[in-house]
Tab-separated table of C-alpha atoms in Angstrom:
chain	number	residue	atom	x	y	z
A	1	MET	CA	149.241	152.878	214.264
A	2	VAL	CA	146.975	150.734	216.474
A	3	ALA	CA	144.247	153.400	216.371
A	4	TYR	CA	144.452	153.452	212.541
A	5	VAL	CA	143.927	149.666	212.346
A	6	LYS	CA	141.008	149.794	214.830
A	7	ASN	CA	139.218	152.532	212.847
A	8	ASN	CA	139.719	150.781	209.513
A	9	PHE	CA	138.732	147.426	210.991
A	10	LEU	CA	135.285	148.835	211.748
A	11	LEU	CA	135.082	150.483	208.348
A	12	VAL	CA	135.499	147.236	206.375
A	13	PRO	CA	132.262	145.546	207.552
A	14	ILE	CA	130.329	148.753	206.945
A	15	VAL	CA	131.639	148.997	203.370
A	16	VAL	CA	130.880	145.312	202.710
A	17	LEU	CA	127.358	145.719	204.081
A	18	LEU	CA	126.835	148.805	201.940
A	19	LEU	CA	127.946	146.916	198.819
A	20	PHE	CA	125.420	144.145	199.495
A	21	VAL	CA	122.577	146.601	200.058
A	22	VAL	CA	123.365	148.645	196.954
A	23	SER	CA	123.766	145.569	194.756
A	24	SER	CA	120.432	144.167	195.940
A	25	TYR	CA	118.713	147.267	194.538
A	26	ALA	CA	120.540	147.113	191.229
A	27	LYS	CA	118.575	145.860	188.250
A	28	PHE	CA	120.199	142.795	186.795
A	29	SER	CA	119.041	142.464	183.244
A	30	THR	CA	120.075	140.477	180.266
A	31	LYS	CA	119.333	141.029	176.645
A	32	VAL	CA	116.552	139.079	174.993
A	33	THR	CA	118.088	135.962	173.505
A	34	THR	CA	117.376	134.364	170.145
A	35	SER	CA	116.007	131.389	172.038
A	36	GLU	CA	113.552	133.610	173.939
A	37	ILE	CA	112.420	135.272	170.692
A	38	ARG	CA	111.917	131.812	169.186
A	39	GLY	CA	109.896	130.781	172.259
A	40	ILE	CA	107.725	133.876	171.988
A	41	CYS	CA	107.179	133.640	168.235
A	42	THR	CA	106.408	129.907	168.207
A	43	HIS	CA	103.932	130.079	171.090
A	44	ARG	CA	100.513	128.749	170.096
A	45	ASN	CA	98.833	132.127	170.746
A	46	VAL	CA	101.157	134.100	168.465
A	47	ASN	CA	101.158	134.505	164.679
A	48	ALA	CA	104.693	133.163	164.098
A	49	SER	CA	105.340	134.743	160.695
A	50	PHE	CA	104.153	138.154	161.912
A	51	CYS	CA	106.201	137.861	165.112
A	52	TYR	CA	109.484	136.935	163.385
A	53	GLU	CA	109.023	139.644	160.762
A	54	PHE	CA	108.175	142.242	163.395
A	55	MET	CA	111.148	141.352	165.596
A	56	LYS	CA	113.517	141.483	162.602
A	57	SER	CA	112.261	144.927	161.582
A	58	TYR	CA	113.393	146.525	164.849
A	59	PRO	CA	117.084	145.788	165.454
A	60	GLN	CA	117.001	147.684	168.772
A	61	ILE	CA	115.040	144.752	170.209
A	62	ALA	CA	118.326	142.829	170.436
A	63	THR	CA	119.570	145.362	173.007
A	64	MET	CA	116.528	145.109	175.305
A	65	ASP	CA	115.797	142.913	178.265
A	66	ILE	CA	112.440	141.141	178.408
A	67	SER	CA	110.727	143.886	180.418
A	68	ASP	CA	112.001	146.582	178.043
A	69	LEU	CA	110.741	144.500	175.123
A	70	ALA	CA	107.259	144.375	176.673
A	71	LYS	CA	107.390	148.141	177.215
A	72	PHE	CA	108.545	148.710	173.622
A	73	LEU	CA	105.673	146.577	172.284
A	74	ILE	CA	103.054	148.323	174.426
A	75	ASN	CA	104.375	151.716	173.302
A	76	TYR	CA	104.307	150.518	169.697
A	77	ASP	CA	100.705	149.322	170.089
A	78	PHE	CA	99.786	152.607	171.772
A	79	GLN	CA	101.109	154.684	168.858
A	80	LYS	CA	99.514	152.397	166.269
A	81	THR	CA	96.194	152.497	168.142
A	82	LEU	CA	96.307	156.288	168.378
A	83	ASP	CA	97.024	156.637	164.641
A	84	LEU	CA	94.233	154.221	163.739
A	85	MET	CA	91.766	155.954	166.060
A	86	LYS	CA	92.471	159.285	164.344
A	87	HIS	CA	92.057	157.651	160.943
A	88	PHE	CA	88.750	156.077	161.980
A	89	GLN	CA	87.519	159.436	163.329
A	90	SER	CA	88.414	161.085	160.037
A	91	LEU	CA	86.618	158.369	158.066
A	92	THR	CA	83.577	158.631	160.327
A	93	ASN	CA	83.363	162.345	159.541
A	94	SER	CA	83.969	162.014	155.808
A	95	THR	CA	82.173	158.800	154.797
A	96	THR	CA	78.686	159.089	153.374
A	97	ASP	CA	77.819	155.367	153.346
A	98	ARG	CA	75.813	154.765	156.523
A	99	SER	CA	76.975	151.209	157.159
A	100	SER	CA	80.643	152.071	156.688
A	101	LYS	CA	80.267	155.199	158.788
A	102	GLU	CA	78.860	153.127	161.673
A	103	SER	CA	81.700	150.582	161.389
A	104	TYR	CA	84.321	153.345	161.448
A	105	LYS	CA	82.599	154.948	164.429
A	106	ILE	CA	82.625	151.657	166.366
A	107	CYS	CA	86.315	151.142	165.584
A	108	SER	CA	87.096	154.724	166.594
A	109	GLU	CA	85.341	154.223	169.944
A	110	LEU	CA	87.023	150.856	170.557
A	111	PHE	CA	90.445	152.277	169.829
A	112	SER	CA	89.737	155.312	171.990
A	113	LEU	CA	89.073	152.937	174.878
A	114	GLY	CA	92.182	151.003	173.870
A	115	ILE	CA	94.408	154.049	174.231
A	116	HIS	CA	93.453	154.310	177.900
A	117	LEU	CA	94.025	150.584	178.371
A	118	LEU	CA	97.501	150.792	176.879
A	119	GLU	CA	98.424	153.824	178.994
A	120	SER	CA	97.326	151.871	182.050
A	121	SER	CA	99.274	148.843	180.786
A	122	LEU	CA	102.515	150.822	180.841
A	123	LYS	CA	101.850	151.829	184.454
A	124	ALA	CA	100.978	148.243	185.354
A	125	LEU	CA	104.201	146.967	183.778
A	126	ALA	CA	106.251	149.563	185.670
A	127	THR	CA	104.723	148.476	188.986
A	128	ASN	CA	104.744	144.729	188.189
A	129	ASP	CA	100.942	144.648	188.347
A	130	TYR	CA	100.715	141.740	185.942
A	131	ASP	CA	97.008	141.029	186.476
A	132	THR	CA	96.085	144.539	185.308
A	133	LEU	CA	98.564	144.294	182.449
A	134	ASP	CA	97.061	140.979	181.361
A	135	ARG	CA	93.491	142.294	181.528
A	136	ASN	CA	94.264	145.528	179.662
A	137	VAL	CA	96.302	143.983	176.850
A	138	SER	CA	93.757	141.164	176.456
A	139	ASP	CA	90.957	143.710	176.191
A	140	MET	CA	92.880	145.775	173.624
A	141	SER	CA	93.486	142.682	171.494
A	142	ALA	CA	89.784	141.841	171.733
A	143	TYR	CA	88.881	145.399	170.684
A	144	ALA	CA	91.171	145.102	167.674
A	145	GLU	CA	89.603	141.767	166.763
A	146	GLU	CA	86.105	143.235	167.100
A	147	CYS	CA	87.095	146.201	164.940
A	148	GLY	CA	88.491	143.828	162.320
A	149	SER	CA	85.133	142.044	162.224
A	150	GLU	CA	83.355	145.410	161.907
A	151	LEU	CA	85.571	146.403	158.994
A	152	SER	CA	84.600	143.266	157.083
A	153	SER	CA	81.127	144.799	156.670
A	154	VAL	CA	82.486	147.987	155.081
A	155	ILE	CA	81.579	148.374	151.398
A	156	LYS	CA	85.112	149.289	150.296
A	157	PRO	CA	87.514	147.946	152.924
A	158	ILE	CA	90.812	149.814	153.151
A	159	PRO	CA	93.649	147.238	153.222
A	160	GLN	CA	95.970	149.498	155.253
A	161	LEU	CA	93.340	149.793	158.002
A	162	LEU	CA	92.768	146.044	158.104
A	163	LYS	CA	96.527	145.499	158.300
A	164	GLY	CA	96.928	148.119	161.044
A	165	VAL	CA	94.156	146.580	163.140
A	166	SER	CA	95.708	143.146	162.672
A	167	ILE	CA	99.097	144.501	163.805
A	168	VAL	CA	97.591	145.911	167.017
A	169	GLU	CA	95.976	142.553	167.742
A	170	ASN	CA	99.130	140.543	166.952
A	171	VAL	CA	101.444	142.778	168.997
A	172	GLY	CA	99.040	142.407	171.916
A	173	HIS	CA	99.290	138.629	171.664
A	174	ILE	CA	103.088	138.873	171.784
A	175	VAL	CA	102.916	141.023	174.939
A	176	LEU	CA	100.606	138.477	176.570
A	177	VAL	CA	103.045	135.644	175.834
A	178	ILE	CA	105.940	137.682	177.261
A	179	LEU	CA	103.841	138.317	180.347
A	180	GLU	CA	102.870	134.676	180.845
A	181	CYS	CA	106.163	133.048	179.891
A	182	PHE	CA	108.778	135.487	181.156
A	183	LEU	CA	107.446	138.141	183.538
A	184	ARG	CA	105.098	136.203	185.803
A	185	LYS	CA	106.649	133.948	188.406
A	186	GLU	CA	104.082	131.208	187.762
A	187	LYS	CA	104.237	130.206	184.123
A	188	THR	CA	100.888	128.533	183.538
A	189	PHE	CA	100.606	128.659	179.736
A	190	CYS	CA	104.205	128.074	178.688
């Protein structure tokens, strides 16, 4: 009986230590709150009406933590950028108007660069490399803005393209606010 107590007495501290170590590696996450969404959407760098509408259109956002939300938005931007790039490539090949053709080509090239930036952004988010994430998403938003300016010179602008480019830019702004206000330890712009 005494030997049983001695063996179990040593086992208890080991089990307690193991529980602390395992729990320290566990990811504690909470779902994005309505208050956090409001903070994101009302930030001065975000188009509030777009942000609220976008967040409402994807009910799964309510089940995500803030990091998963950033990942979801980057993936969304990636897919949208890829689709737009393909569309711009198609228009470049099929358009006969020289000015429009050049604008589509510029947008295609910008969005091709953007795809690589967004892929890198996902890796940066996964490794908590927030400086790279900030730089890449900022650049992608700038590319979308530049493409939008290019498209204003097209003879017959295609509203769906303008809207798509605007979405890429706006989603990028949301990611940047999440980065600055929720992911970084130092919150300089919030």
